[in-house]
Short mmCIF file of C-alpha atoms in Angstrom, two decimals:
data_model
loop_
_atom_site.label_atom_id
_atom_site.label_comp_id
_atom_site.label_asym_id
_atom_site.label_seq_id
_atom_site.Cartn_x
_atom_site.Cartn_y
_atom_site.Cartn_z
CA UNK E 129 -10.34 11.88 181.70
CA UNK E 130 -11.91 8.74 180.09
CA UNK E 131 -11.41 7.90 176.78
CA UNK E 132 -13.68 8.12 173.57
CA UNK E 133 -15.16 5.24 171.64
CA UNK E 134 -15.63 5.23 168.07
CA UNK E 135 -18.59 3.89 166.68
CA UNK E 136 -17.04 1.00 166.05
CA UNK E 137 -15.83 0.21 169.28
CA UNK E 138 -19.02 1.35 170.69
CA UNK E 139 -20.76 -1.53 168.56
CA UNK E 140 -18.39 -3.91 170.13
CA UNK E 141 -19.02 -3.64 173.82
CA UNK E 142 -22.32 -3.96 172.92
CA UNK E 143 -22.14 -6.70 171.16
CA UNK E 144 -19.95 -8.55 173.46
CA UNK E 145 -21.98 -7.55 176.12
CA UNK E 146 -25.16 -8.68 174.38
CA UNK E 147 -24.11 -12.37 173.64
CA UNK E 148 -23.06 -12.55 177.22
CA UNK E 149 -26.00 -11.60 178.84
CA UNK E 150 -28.19 -13.64 176.36
CA UNK E 151 -25.46 -16.75 177.20
CA UNK E 152 -25.87 -16.20 181.28
CA UNK E 153 -28.13 -13.86 182.03
CA UNK E 154 -27.50 -14.86 185.78
CA UNK E 155 -24.19 -13.99 186.18
CA UNK E 156 -24.22 -10.98 188.16
CA UNK E 157 -24.04 -7.04 186.46
CA UNK E 158 -20.37 -6.92 187.85
CA UNK E 159 -18.94 -9.78 186.45
CA UNK E 160 -20.65 -8.38 183.02
CA UNK E 161 -18.47 -5.42 182.85
CA UNK E 162 -16.69 -4.96 179.75
CA UNK E 163 -14.39 -1.62 180.92
CA UNK E 164 -16.82 0.43 177.95
CA UNK E 165 -16.86 3.63 180.00
CA UNK E 166 -16.83 6.08 177.65
CA UNK E 167 -17.16 10.38 176.48
CA UNK E 168 -19.35 9.78 173.54
CA UNK E 169 -18.06 10.73 170.33
CA UNK E 170 -20.53 14.20 170.92
CA UNK E 171 -18.78 14.70 173.85
CA UNK E 172 -21.31 13.98 176.67
CA UNK E 173 -20.65 11.69 179.17
CA UNK E 174 -21.69 8.76 180.87
CA UNK E 175 -24.74 8.25 178.23
CA UNK E 176 -23.48 5.23 176.85
CA UNK E 177 -23.92 2.39 179.05
CA UNK E 178 -23.41 -1.12 176.63
CA UNK E 179 -26.12 -2.94 179.45
CA UNK E 180 -29.44 -0.65 178.62
CA UNK E 181 -28.71 -0.50 174.67
CA UNK E 182 -27.97 -4.05 174.55
CA UNK E 183 -31.96 -4.23 176.46
CA UNK E 184 -33.09 -1.69 173.94
CA UNK E 185 -31.82 -3.81 171.05
CA UNK E 186 -33.35 -7.22 172.85
CA UNK E 187 -36.68 -5.23 173.42
CA UNK E 188 -36.63 -4.60 169.53
CA UNK E 189 -35.86 -8.26 168.81
CA UNK E 190 -39.03 -9.08 170.98
CA UNK E 191 -40.73 -7.56 168.46
CA UNK E 192 -40.45 -9.92 166.08
CA UNK E 193 -42.12 -12.96 166.86
CA UNK E 194 -41.18 -14.67 163.38
CA UNK E 195 -40.70 -18.44 163.32
CA UNK E 196 -36.91 -17.99 163.45
CA UNK E 197 -36.10 -21.63 164.55
CA UNK E 198 -35.32 -23.07 161.12
CA UNK E 199 -33.27 -20.49 160.52
CA UNK E 200 -31.48 -20.66 163.04
CA UNK E 201 -30.68 -24.19 162.91
CA UNK E 202 -29.00 -22.98 159.35
CA UNK E 203 -26.72 -20.57 160.52
CA UNK E 204 -25.21 -23.17 163.59
CA UNK E 205 -25.56 -26.03 160.34
CA UNK E 206 -23.86 -24.02 158.09
CA UNK E 207 -21.92 -22.23 160.17
CA UNK E 208 -17.87 -21.68 159.82
CA UNK E 209 -15.51 -18.81 161.17
CA UNK E 210 -14.88 -17.61 157.71
CA UNK E 211 -18.61 -17.79 156.48
CA UNK E 212 -20.18 -16.60 159.67
CA UNK E 213 -20.83 -13.06 158.59
CA UNK E 214 -21.79 -14.26 155.05
CA UNK E 215 -24.49 -16.70 156.38
CA UNK E 216 -25.85 -14.28 159.08
CA UNK E 217 -26.20 -11.54 156.46
CA UNK E 218 -28.29 -14.18 154.27
CA UNK E 219 -30.20 -15.59 156.63
CA UNK E 220 -31.29 -12.04 158.24
CA UNK E 221 -31.91 -11.07 154.82
CA UNK E 222 -33.63 -13.53 153.47
CA UNK E 223 -35.96 -13.46 157.30
CA UNK E 224 -36.39 -10.01 156.13
CA UNK E 225 -37.56 -10.51 152.52
CA UNK E 226 -40.69 -12.44 153.72
CA UNK E 227 -41.91 -10.38 154.67
CA UNK E 228 -42.14 -6.27 152.95
CA UNK E 229 -42.62 -4.45 156.23
CA UNK E 230 -39.36 -5.93 157.63
CA UNK E 231 -37.15 -3.91 154.82
CA UNK E 232 -36.00 -0.99 157.49
CA UNK E 233 -32.22 -1.22 158.69
CA UNK E 234 -34.45 -1.22 162.70
CA UNK E 235 -35.64 -4.14 161.40
CA UNK E 236 -33.14 -5.54 160.28
CA UNK E 237 -31.03 -5.16 163.65
CA UNK E 238 -33.64 -6.39 165.61
CA UNK E 239 -34.42 -9.36 162.93
CA UNK E 240 -30.12 -10.07 163.54
CA UNK E 241 -30.63 -9.99 167.57
CA UNK E 242 -33.72 -12.23 167.08
CA UNK E 243 -31.44 -14.56 165.35
CA UNK E 244 -28.79 -14.96 167.85
CA UNK E 245 -30.88 -14.97 170.38
CA UNK E 246 -32.16 -18.21 169.00
CA UNK E 247 -28.51 -19.77 168.05
CA UNK E 248 -27.54 -19.31 171.43
CA UNK E 249 -30.53 -21.39 172.80
CA UNK E 250 -29.34 -24.34 170.59
CA UNK E 251 -25.86 -23.53 170.50
CA UNK E 252 -24.02 -20.86 173.11
CA UNK E 253 -20.56 -22.50 170.94
CA UNK E 254 -21.46 -20.60 167.66
CA UNK E 255 -23.40 -17.79 169.19
CA UNK E 256 -19.54 -16.68 171.37
CA UNK E 257 -18.02 -16.79 167.47
CA UNK E 258 -20.70 -13.75 165.86
CA UNK E 259 -19.56 -10.98 168.22
CA UNK E 260 -17.31 -10.53 165.18
CA UNK E 261 -19.16 -11.17 162.65
CA UNK E 262 -22.27 -9.08 164.38
CA UNK E 263 -20.41 -6.69 165.11
CA UNK E 264 -18.65 -6.26 161.82
CA UNK E 265 -21.74 -6.69 159.67
CA UNK E 266 -23.25 -3.60 161.51
CA UNK E 267 -20.00 -1.48 161.25
CA UNK E 268 -19.29 -2.40 158.07
CA UNK E 269 -23.80 -1.58 156.35
CA UNK E 270 -23.96 2.23 155.79
CA UNK E 271 -27.67 1.24 156.06
CA UNK E 272 -27.28 0.68 159.59
CA UNK E 273 -24.78 3.35 160.90
CA UNK E 274 -26.80 5.93 158.86
CA UNK E 275 -29.60 4.65 160.83
CA UNK E 276 -28.04 4.46 164.32
CA UNK E 277 -26.15 7.87 164.03
CA UNK E 278 -29.30 8.99 162.99
CA UNK E 279 -31.52 8.28 165.96
CA UNK E 280 -27.97 10.17 167.44
CA UNK E 281 -25.76 7.45 168.05
CA UNK E 282 -25.67 3.90 169.98
CA UNK E 283 -27.24 5.82 173.80
CA UNK E 284 -30.91 6.75 171.59
CA UNK E 285 -31.49 4.01 169.75
CA UNK E 286 -35.20 3.14 171.29
CA UNK E 287 -36.98 0.13 171.09
CA UNK E 288 -40.08 1.68 170.27
#
């Protein structure tokens, strides 16, 4: 029987896969497998696929065409492992605050992914260190957790 993953474990699998996919897009899919096969908390087997969910998050991020170049550079410049979560959270909130239509949790999640994509393009070594801060930020943000759970869990988060 497959083990059931908690929300936190699912988040870690998704963020790890997402960053690996961003940093190594040509890597064979088999070599990127993170062994996150599971039954969801609702007991349904086979619905949780971190590759599909990471793809949806990337599509969500693509909806945000705002210029994040300067913000990505600020993350890189200010980055320390101790401050990583605070820096990410501050920068994403700042980007969302610039446009009142980006006040939702969905926008926050999309902008977070978009920012990490930009950081990965400029400084892959820093992007690799963002798995834990991103996972922690999502898991500890009740608004984001409630949004994801309200959609039916990670496996139901859609880009549209």
